[in-house]
Short mmCIF file of C-alpha atoms in Angstrom, two decimals:
data_model
loop_
_atom_site.label_atom_id
_atom_site.label_comp_id
_atom_site.label_asym_id
_atom_site.label_seq_id
_atom_site.Cartn_x
_atom_site.Cartn_y
_atom_site.Cartn_z
CA GLY Z 121 -22.36 -22.91 -48.71
CA GLU Z 122 -20.13 -25.87 -48.70
CA PRO Z 123 -18.59 -27.21 -45.50
CA CYS Z 124 -14.94 -26.43 -44.99
CA VAL Z 125 -12.27 -27.60 -42.59
CA ARG Z 126 -9.82 -25.10 -41.16
CA SER Z 127 -6.47 -25.91 -39.70
CA ILE Z 128 -5.66 -24.19 -36.41
CA LYS Z 129 -2.15 -24.02 -35.02
CA PHE Z 130 -1.99 -24.32 -31.22
CA ILE Z 131 0.84 -22.89 -29.16
CA SER Z 132 1.66 -24.33 -25.78
CA LEU Z 133 1.17 -21.76 -23.03
CA VAL Z 134 2.70 -23.86 -20.27
CA ALA Z 135 6.16 -22.79 -19.22
CA SER Z 136 8.42 -25.07 -17.25
CA VAL Z 137 8.33 -24.91 -13.45
CA GLN Z 138 11.43 -25.82 -11.45
CA ILE Z 139 12.24 -25.85 -7.72
CA TYR Z 140 15.71 -24.86 -6.53
CA THR Z 141 17.19 -25.09 -3.04
CA GLU Z 142 19.07 -21.80 -3.45
CA GLU Z 143 18.31 -18.64 -5.42
CA SER Z 144 21.89 -18.67 -6.73
CA TYR Z 145 21.09 -21.95 -8.54
CA LEU Z 146 18.52 -20.31 -10.86
CA PRO Z 147 19.83 -20.98 -14.39
CA GLN Z 148 20.94 -18.02 -16.49
CA VAL Z 149 20.89 -19.89 -19.84
CA GLY Z 150 18.45 -22.19 -21.62
CA ASN Z 151 15.35 -20.44 -20.29
CA VAL Z 152 12.16 -19.57 -22.15
CA ILE Z 153 10.18 -16.39 -21.47
CA GLY Z 154 7.67 -17.25 -18.77
CA ASP Z 155 9.66 -20.07 -17.15
CA ILE Z 156 8.88 -20.25 -13.46
CA ALA Z 157 11.25 -21.11 -10.64
CA PHE Z 158 10.74 -21.40 -6.89
CA SER Z 159 13.66 -20.97 -4.53
CA THR Z 160 13.24 -22.74 -1.20
CA ASP Z 161 15.90 -20.67 0.60
CA THR Z 162 14.11 -17.36 -0.07
CA GLU Z 163 10.61 -18.84 -0.40
CA LYS Z 164 10.08 -16.68 -3.48
CA LEU Z 165 8.69 -17.37 -6.93
CA TYR Z 166 10.58 -16.06 -9.97
CA ILE Z 167 9.67 -15.63 -13.64
CA TRP Z 168 12.15 -15.49 -16.55
CA ASN Z 169 11.62 -12.33 -18.68
CA ALA Z 170 14.18 -13.04 -21.45
CA THR Z 171 17.03 -11.21 -19.71
CA GLY Z 172 16.83 -12.41 -16.11
CA TRP Z 173 14.71 -13.71 -13.26
CA ILE Z 174 12.22 -11.28 -11.76
CA GLU Z 175 10.46 -11.82 -8.47
CA ALA Z 176 6.80 -12.70 -8.94
CA ALA Z 177 4.56 -10.84 -6.54
CA ALA Z 178 0.94 -9.90 -6.40
CA LYS Z 179 0.37 -6.19 -6.63
CA SER Z 180 -0.32 -5.01 -3.17
CA ALA Z 181 -3.64 -3.24 -2.92
CA ASN Z 182 -4.05 -0.26 -0.68
CA ASN Z 183 -5.97 -0.73 2.51
CA ALA Z 184 -7.41 2.15 4.48
CA ILE Z 185 -8.27 3.09 8.02
CA ALA Z 186 -9.80 6.35 9.16
CA LEU Z 187 -9.58 8.49 12.27
CA ASN Z 188 -12.40 11.01 12.70
CA GLN Z 189 -13.55 14.01 14.67
CA ALA Z 190 -17.33 14.40 14.31
CA GLY Z 191 -19.11 17.73 14.63
CA GLU Z 192 -17.54 21.18 14.93
CA LEU Z 193 -13.76 20.93 15.06
CA VAL Z 194 -11.86 21.55 18.27
CA ILE Z 195 -8.13 21.56 18.92
CA THR Z 196 -7.38 18.26 20.58
CA THR Z 197 -4.68 15.73 21.36
CA GLY Z 198 -5.76 12.41 19.90
CA THR Z 199 -6.34 9.55 22.31
CA VAL Z 200 -8.01 7.03 19.98
CA ARG Z 201 -5.40 4.56 18.78
CA TRP Z 202 -5.29 2.39 15.67
CA TYR Z 203 -2.91 -0.55 16.01
CA ALA Z 204 -1.07 -2.01 13.01
CA PRO Z 205 -2.15 -5.64 12.53
CA SER Z 206 1.08 -6.57 10.73
CA ALA Z 207 4.15 -5.00 9.11
CA LEU Z 208 2.90 -2.32 6.72
CA THR Z 209 3.76 0.96 5.04
CA ILE Z 210 1.53 4.02 5.19
CA ASN Z 211 1.88 5.64 1.77
CA SER Z 212 -0.75 8.35 1.72
CA ILE Z 213 -2.92 10.37 4.08
CA ILE Z 214 -6.11 12.00 2.84
CA ALA Z 215 -7.89 14.51 5.07
CA ARG Z 216 -11.43 15.70 4.37
CA ILE Z 217 -13.80 18.00 6.21
CA GLY Z 218 -17.56 18.09 5.73
CA THR Z 219 -17.84 21.82 6.43
CA THR Z 220 -14.97 24.05 5.32
CA ALA Z 221 -13.15 26.33 7.74
CA ASP Z 222 -12.18 30.01 7.41
CA ALA Z 223 -8.55 29.20 8.23
CA THR Z 224 -6.20 26.30 7.62
CA VAL Z 225 -7.14 23.10 9.47
CA THR Z 226 -4.07 21.12 10.51
CA ALA Z 227 -3.86 17.56 11.76
CA VAL Z 228 -0.72 15.83 13.03
CA ALA Z 229 -0.38 12.06 12.66
CA LYS Z 230 1.68 10.38 15.36
CA LYS Z 231 3.14 6.89 15.44
CA ASN Z 232 3.73 5.62 18.97
CA GLY Z 233 3.46 9.23 20.20
CA SER Z 234 5.97 10.76 17.75
CA THR Z 235 5.01 12.96 14.79
CA VAL Z 236 5.30 11.21 11.42
CA ALA Z 237 3.22 13.51 9.21
CA THR Z 238 1.34 16.78 9.15
CA ILE Z 239 -1.57 17.43 6.83
CA SER Z 240 -3.20 20.82 6.29
CA ILE Z 241 -6.49 21.68 4.61
CA THR Z 242 -6.34 25.23 3.29
CA ALA Z 243 -9.11 27.67 4.29
CA GLY Z 244 -12.20 27.21 2.12
CA GLN Z 245 -11.02 23.81 0.85
CA SER Z 246 -12.47 20.46 1.88
CA GLU Z 247 -9.60 18.05 1.14
CA ALA Z 248 -5.83 17.65 1.27
CA THR Z 249 -3.45 14.77 0.53
CA ASN Z 250 -0.01 14.05 1.96
CA ASN Z 251 1.96 11.34 0.14
CA VAL Z 252 4.11 9.96 2.90
CA GLY Z 253 6.09 6.78 3.36
CA PHE Z 254 6.57 5.42 6.83
CA SER Z 255 6.61 1.87 8.11
CA MET Z 256 4.83 0.26 11.02
CA VAL Z 257 5.20 -3.14 12.65
CA THR Z 258 2.69 -5.19 14.59
CA GLY Z 259 1.68 -3.29 17.71
CA ASP Z 260 2.71 0.18 16.52
CA TYR Z 261 -0.17 2.62 16.81
CA LEU Z 262 -1.41 5.82 15.18
CA THR Z 263 -3.14 8.78 16.82
CA LEU Z 264 -4.29 12.06 15.33
CA ASP Z 265 -3.99 15.52 16.90
CA VAL Z 266 -5.98 18.47 15.56
CA THR Z 267 -3.63 21.43 16.01
CA ALA Z 268 -5.29 24.24 14.02
CA ILE Z 269 -8.92 25.04 13.12
CA GLY Z 270 -10.86 27.98 11.72
CA SER Z 271 -11.65 31.01 13.89
CA THR Z 272 -15.33 31.82 13.20
CA ASN Z 273 -16.08 28.92 10.88
CA LYS Z 274 -14.04 26.26 12.63
CA GLY Z 275 -14.80 23.47 10.16
CA ALA Z 276 -16.66 20.26 10.92
CA ASP Z 277 -16.63 16.51 10.48
CA LEU Z 278 -12.95 15.76 9.94
CA ASN Z 279 -12.13 12.39 8.39
CA VAL Z 280 -8.49 11.39 7.92
CA GLN Z 281 -7.78 8.24 5.90
CA PHE Z 282 -4.45 6.43 6.09
CA LEU Z 283 -3.79 4.34 2.97
CA TYR Z 284 -1.39 1.46 3.53
CA ALA Z 285 -0.04 -1.72 2.01
CA PHE Z 286 1.20 -4.78 3.87
CA ASN Z 287 4.95 -5.37 3.58
#
């Protein structure tokens, strides 16, 4: 074949970036989709979406910690504490047992000694989820009480995960 030359049209992908001393100074006209603004009073980054400024934020990934009771389950008041390293929100609790019980297994999550959630694994099942939403600040702690177990088959190897995101 014969050589040919093709014309390619390039589009600029760089939006303007502006710094403002107050959020109220963010312009409401003359913006282009994708414009970026930083407000020093709120220390937040904003992106123009054609109708207004939206706060730019990284999606917060879930983190997890686990409290466990190894071996055959026993009713117990939890003494092991997990301390929050920063402000965070617990958004889900997942309880699993390695050996199922012949009755409902119940665990009570406590924050600073007060009940914040109860999670129950139905007899014969190995997992339960409780979608909760409670906040913690640095120094708050969690404990886990086991308040109900099976009668003959008590259940074994309880693992309770607390999924959280930093605020």
